[in-house]
Tab-separated table of C-alpha atoms in Angstrom:
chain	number	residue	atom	x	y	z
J	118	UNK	CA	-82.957	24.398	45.909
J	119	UNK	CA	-79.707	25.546	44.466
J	120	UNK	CA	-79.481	25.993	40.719
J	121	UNK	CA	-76.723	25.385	38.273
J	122	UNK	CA	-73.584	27.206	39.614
J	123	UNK	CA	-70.618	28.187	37.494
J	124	UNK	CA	-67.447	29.546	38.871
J	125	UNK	CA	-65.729	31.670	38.532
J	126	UNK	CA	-68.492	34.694	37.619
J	127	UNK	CA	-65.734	37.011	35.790
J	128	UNK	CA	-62.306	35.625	34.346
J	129	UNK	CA	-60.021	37.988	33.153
J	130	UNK	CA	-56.573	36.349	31.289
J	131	UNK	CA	-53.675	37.078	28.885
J	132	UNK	CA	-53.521	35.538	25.738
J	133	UNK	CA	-52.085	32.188	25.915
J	134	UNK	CA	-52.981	31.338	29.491
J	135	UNK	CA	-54.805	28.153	30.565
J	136	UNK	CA	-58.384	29.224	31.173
J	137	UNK	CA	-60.526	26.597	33.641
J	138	UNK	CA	-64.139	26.959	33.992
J	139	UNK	CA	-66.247	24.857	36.155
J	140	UNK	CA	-69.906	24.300	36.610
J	141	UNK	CA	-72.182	22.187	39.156
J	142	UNK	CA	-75.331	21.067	37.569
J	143	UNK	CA	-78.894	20.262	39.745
J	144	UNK	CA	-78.886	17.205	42.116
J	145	UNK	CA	-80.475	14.878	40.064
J	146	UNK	CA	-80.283	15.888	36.439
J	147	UNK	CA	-78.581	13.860	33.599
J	148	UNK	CA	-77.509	16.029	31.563
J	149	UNK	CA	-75.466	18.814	31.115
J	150	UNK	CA	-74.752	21.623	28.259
J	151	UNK	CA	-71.566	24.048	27.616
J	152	UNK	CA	-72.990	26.979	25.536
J	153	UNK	CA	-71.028	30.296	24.654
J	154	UNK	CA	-72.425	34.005	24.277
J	155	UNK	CA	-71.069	36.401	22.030
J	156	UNK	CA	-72.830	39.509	20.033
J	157	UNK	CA	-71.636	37.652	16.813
J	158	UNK	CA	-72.771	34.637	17.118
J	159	UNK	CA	-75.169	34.493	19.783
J	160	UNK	CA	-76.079	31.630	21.811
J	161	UNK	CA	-73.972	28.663	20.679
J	162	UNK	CA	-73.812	25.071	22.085
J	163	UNK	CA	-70.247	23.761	22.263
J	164	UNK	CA	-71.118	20.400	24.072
J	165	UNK	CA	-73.327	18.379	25.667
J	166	UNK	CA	-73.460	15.166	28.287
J	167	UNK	CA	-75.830	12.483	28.997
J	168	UNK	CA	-75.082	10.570	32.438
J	169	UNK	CA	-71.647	11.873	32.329
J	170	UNK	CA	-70.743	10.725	28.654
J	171	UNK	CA	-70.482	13.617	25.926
J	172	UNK	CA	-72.896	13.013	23.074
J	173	UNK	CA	-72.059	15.826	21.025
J	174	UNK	CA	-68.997	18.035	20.972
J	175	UNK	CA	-69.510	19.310	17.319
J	176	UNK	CA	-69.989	22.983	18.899
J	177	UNK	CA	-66.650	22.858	19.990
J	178	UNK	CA	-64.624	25.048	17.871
J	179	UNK	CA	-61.265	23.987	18.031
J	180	UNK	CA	-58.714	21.228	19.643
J	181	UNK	CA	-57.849	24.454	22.335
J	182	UNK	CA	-61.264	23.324	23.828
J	183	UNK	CA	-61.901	20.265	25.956
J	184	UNK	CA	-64.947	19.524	28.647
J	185	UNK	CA	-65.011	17.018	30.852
J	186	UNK	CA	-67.711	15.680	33.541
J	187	UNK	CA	-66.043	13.246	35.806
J	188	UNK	CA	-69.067	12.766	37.778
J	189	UNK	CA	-72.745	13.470	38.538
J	190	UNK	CA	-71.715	16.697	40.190
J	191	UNK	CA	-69.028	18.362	38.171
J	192	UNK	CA	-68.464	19.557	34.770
J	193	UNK	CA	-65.375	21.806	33.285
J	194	UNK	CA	-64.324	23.614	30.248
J	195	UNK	CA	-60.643	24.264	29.066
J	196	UNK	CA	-59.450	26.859	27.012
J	197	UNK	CA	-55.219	25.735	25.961
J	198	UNK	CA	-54.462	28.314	25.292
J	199	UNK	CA	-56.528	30.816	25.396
J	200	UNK	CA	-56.955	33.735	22.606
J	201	UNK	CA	-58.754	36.774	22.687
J	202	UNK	CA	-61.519	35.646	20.425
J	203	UNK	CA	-62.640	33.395	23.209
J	204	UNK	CA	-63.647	36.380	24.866
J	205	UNK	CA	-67.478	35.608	25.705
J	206	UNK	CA	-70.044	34.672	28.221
J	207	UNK	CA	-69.849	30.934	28.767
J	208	UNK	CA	-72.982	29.390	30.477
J	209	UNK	CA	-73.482	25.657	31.840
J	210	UNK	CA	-76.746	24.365	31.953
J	211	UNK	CA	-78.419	20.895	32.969
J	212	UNK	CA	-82.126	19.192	32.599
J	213	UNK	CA	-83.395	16.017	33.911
J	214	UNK	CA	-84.213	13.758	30.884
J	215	UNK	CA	-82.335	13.922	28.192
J	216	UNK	CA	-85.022	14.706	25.937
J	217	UNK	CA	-87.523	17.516	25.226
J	218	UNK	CA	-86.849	19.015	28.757
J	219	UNK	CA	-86.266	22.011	30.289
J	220	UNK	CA	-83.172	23.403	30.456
J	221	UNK	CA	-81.949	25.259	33.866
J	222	UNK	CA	-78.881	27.997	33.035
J	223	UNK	CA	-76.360	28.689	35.385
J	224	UNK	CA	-75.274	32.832	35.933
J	225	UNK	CA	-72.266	32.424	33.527
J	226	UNK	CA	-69.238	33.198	33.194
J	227	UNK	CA	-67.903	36.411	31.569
J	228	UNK	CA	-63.986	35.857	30.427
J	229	UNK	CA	-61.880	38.178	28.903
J	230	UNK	CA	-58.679	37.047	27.271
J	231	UNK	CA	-56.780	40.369	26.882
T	234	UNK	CA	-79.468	25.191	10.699
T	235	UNK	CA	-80.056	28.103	13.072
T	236	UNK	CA	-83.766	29.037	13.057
T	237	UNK	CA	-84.316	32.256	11.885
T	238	UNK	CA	-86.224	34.932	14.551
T	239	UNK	CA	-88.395	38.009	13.668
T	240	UNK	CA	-88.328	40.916	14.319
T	241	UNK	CA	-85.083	41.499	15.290
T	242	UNK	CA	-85.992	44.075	18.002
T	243	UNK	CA	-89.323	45.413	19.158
T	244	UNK	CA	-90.552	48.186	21.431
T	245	UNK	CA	-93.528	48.776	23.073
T	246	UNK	CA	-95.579	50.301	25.144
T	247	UNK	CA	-97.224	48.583	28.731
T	248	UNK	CA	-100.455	47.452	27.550
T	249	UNK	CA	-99.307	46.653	24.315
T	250	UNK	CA	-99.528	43.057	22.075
T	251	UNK	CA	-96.203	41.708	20.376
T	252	UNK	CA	-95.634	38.688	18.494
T	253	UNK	CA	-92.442	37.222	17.695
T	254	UNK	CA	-92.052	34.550	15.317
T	255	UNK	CA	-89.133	31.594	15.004
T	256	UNK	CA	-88.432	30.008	11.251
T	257	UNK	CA	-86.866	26.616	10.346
T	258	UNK	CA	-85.533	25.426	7.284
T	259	UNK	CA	-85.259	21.828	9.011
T	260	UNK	CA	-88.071	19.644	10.289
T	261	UNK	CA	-88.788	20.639	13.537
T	262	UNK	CA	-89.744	18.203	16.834
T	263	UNK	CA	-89.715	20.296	19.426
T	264	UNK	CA	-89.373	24.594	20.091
T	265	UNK	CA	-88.354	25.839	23.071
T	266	UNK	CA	-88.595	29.491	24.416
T	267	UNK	CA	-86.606	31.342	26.612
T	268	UNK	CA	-86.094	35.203	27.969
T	269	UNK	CA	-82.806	36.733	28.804
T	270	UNK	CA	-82.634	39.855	30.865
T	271	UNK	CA	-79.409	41.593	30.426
T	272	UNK	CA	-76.476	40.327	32.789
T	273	UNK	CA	-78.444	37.100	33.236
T	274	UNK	CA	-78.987	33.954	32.184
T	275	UNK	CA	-81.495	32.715	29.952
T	276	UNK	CA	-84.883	31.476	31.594
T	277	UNK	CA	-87.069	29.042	30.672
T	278	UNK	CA	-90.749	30.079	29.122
T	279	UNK	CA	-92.330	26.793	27.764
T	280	UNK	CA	-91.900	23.824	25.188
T	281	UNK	CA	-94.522	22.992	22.359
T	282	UNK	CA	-93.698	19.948	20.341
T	283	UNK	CA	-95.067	19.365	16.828
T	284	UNK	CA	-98.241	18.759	16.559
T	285	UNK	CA	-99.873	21.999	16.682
T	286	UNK	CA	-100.697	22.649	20.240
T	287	UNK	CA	-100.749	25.819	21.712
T	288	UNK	CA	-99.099	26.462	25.135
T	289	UNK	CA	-99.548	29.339	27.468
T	290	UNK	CA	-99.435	31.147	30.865
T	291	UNK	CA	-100.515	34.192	31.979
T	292	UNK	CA	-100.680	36.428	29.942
T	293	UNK	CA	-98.043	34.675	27.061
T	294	UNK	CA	-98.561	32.229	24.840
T	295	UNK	CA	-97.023	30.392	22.129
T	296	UNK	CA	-98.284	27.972	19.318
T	297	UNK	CA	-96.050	25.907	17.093
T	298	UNK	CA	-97.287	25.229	13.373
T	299	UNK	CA	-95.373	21.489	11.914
T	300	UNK	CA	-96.327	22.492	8.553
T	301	UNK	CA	-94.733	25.499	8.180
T	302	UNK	CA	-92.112	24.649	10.324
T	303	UNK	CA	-92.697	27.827	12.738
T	304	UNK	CA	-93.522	28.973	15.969
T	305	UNK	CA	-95.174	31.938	17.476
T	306	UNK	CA	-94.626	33.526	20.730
T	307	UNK	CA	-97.570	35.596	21.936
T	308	UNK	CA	-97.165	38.795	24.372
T	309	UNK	CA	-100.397	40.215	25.838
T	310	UNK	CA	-100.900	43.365	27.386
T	311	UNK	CA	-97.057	43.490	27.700
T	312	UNK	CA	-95.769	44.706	31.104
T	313	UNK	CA	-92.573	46.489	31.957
T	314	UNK	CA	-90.991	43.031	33.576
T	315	UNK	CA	-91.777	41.508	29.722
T	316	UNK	CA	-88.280	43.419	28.501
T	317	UNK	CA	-85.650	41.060	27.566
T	318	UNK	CA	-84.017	38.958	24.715
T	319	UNK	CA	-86.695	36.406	23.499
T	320	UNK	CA	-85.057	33.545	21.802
T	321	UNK	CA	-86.234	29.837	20.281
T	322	UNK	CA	-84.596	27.145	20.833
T	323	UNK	CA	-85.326	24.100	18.572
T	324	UNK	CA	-84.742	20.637	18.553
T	325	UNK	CA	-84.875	18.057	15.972
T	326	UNK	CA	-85.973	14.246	15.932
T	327	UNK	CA	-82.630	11.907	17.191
T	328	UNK	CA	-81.185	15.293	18.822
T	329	UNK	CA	-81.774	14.436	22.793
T	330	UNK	CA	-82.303	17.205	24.508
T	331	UNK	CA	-79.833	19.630	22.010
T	332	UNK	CA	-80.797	22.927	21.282
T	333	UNK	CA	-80.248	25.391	17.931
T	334	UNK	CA	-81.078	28.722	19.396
T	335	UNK	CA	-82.106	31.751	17.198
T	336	UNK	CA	-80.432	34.805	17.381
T	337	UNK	CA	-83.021	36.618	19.373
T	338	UNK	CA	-85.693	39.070	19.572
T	339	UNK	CA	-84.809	42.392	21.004
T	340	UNK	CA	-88.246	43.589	23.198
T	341	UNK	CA	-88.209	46.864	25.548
T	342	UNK	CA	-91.530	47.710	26.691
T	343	UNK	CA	-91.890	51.476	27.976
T	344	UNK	CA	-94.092	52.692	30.562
């Protein structure tokens, strides 16, 4: 079975540029988590959906960020624009229930905003 | 909010026993624990929820202790394919599925 897949696997933009990631969770599961890498801050979770609907978007730090799942399927992230402190490893991941399951990471995405 | 992980970094030789230990300052429901090799992505290990129990699987094992609002992971006769982040994730009644991961634990294991 395929796994959570996240594209692209590298980004590499200028300051101020529209940044798009995108992930595709596991047929089946309901929900779906944005989390961000960094050495500073570690493992941090900017938002998460249940059937589609986000729940909790308190991770996400600032207006410049938006998610959106439009269906089952498909989830993206939006930097507007983007700044080099977003510079991180961004990783989707989904579970099947929406409570006290396990949660299946996609690879990532590493962007740079130069 | 972000439970608190010790030791930072460990190192060890094959054959060795670690234990790494995650700390909350909130009441805890449920820990989860994951390993992240570098250049991947983190991978699931197991989930205790509060009541004490004690999970394992090979040769690691982790327990979870409601009163002091902790948990334990357990490495046994570590092996060179143990190296990797260790980090807790933990999750709080009314949460869903939403995770506060710890900062990690750092553990090479040398042959």
């Amino acid at each position: 079975d395929a796994g959570v897949i996240q594209s692209p696997r590298h980004e590499v933009t200028e300051m101020g540029q529209e940044v798009t990631l995108r992930c595709k969770p596991i047929s089946g599961h309901n929900s779906l988590f944005w989390y961000r890498q960094t050495m500073m801050r570690g493992l941090e979770l900017l938002i998460y959906f249940n059937n589609n609907v986000p729940i909790d978007d308190s991770g996400m730090p600032e207006d410049r960020f938006s998610a959106k799942m439009p269906n089952a399927s498909f989830s993206t992230l939006k930097i507007q624009p983007s700044e080099p402190r977003d510079s991180a490893v961004y990783f989707c991941a989904s579970s099947f229930r929406y409570r006290l399951d396990i949660q299946y990471f996609g690879a990532g995405t590493r962007l740079s905003v130069l | 909010q972000q439970p608190v992980q010790s030791p930072q970094a460990v190192i060890l030789r094959e054959g060795e026993d670690a234990v790494i230990n995650c700390s909350s300052s909130k009441a805890l429901y449920s820990v989860h624990w994951y390993r992240q090799k570098h250049g991947e992505a983190p991978v699931f290990l197991m989930i205790l929820l509060k009541g004490g129990e004690q999970k394992g699987h090979d040769k690691i094992s982790a327990s979870f202790n409601e009163k002091k609002q902790q948990s334990s992971l357990y490495l046994t006769a570590s092996q060179l394919s143990y190296s990797g982040t260790y980090f807790c994730g933990t999750g709080f009644v009314g949460d869903g599925n939403k995770l506060v991961f710890g900062a990690g634990t750092i553990l090479r294991v040398k042959s």
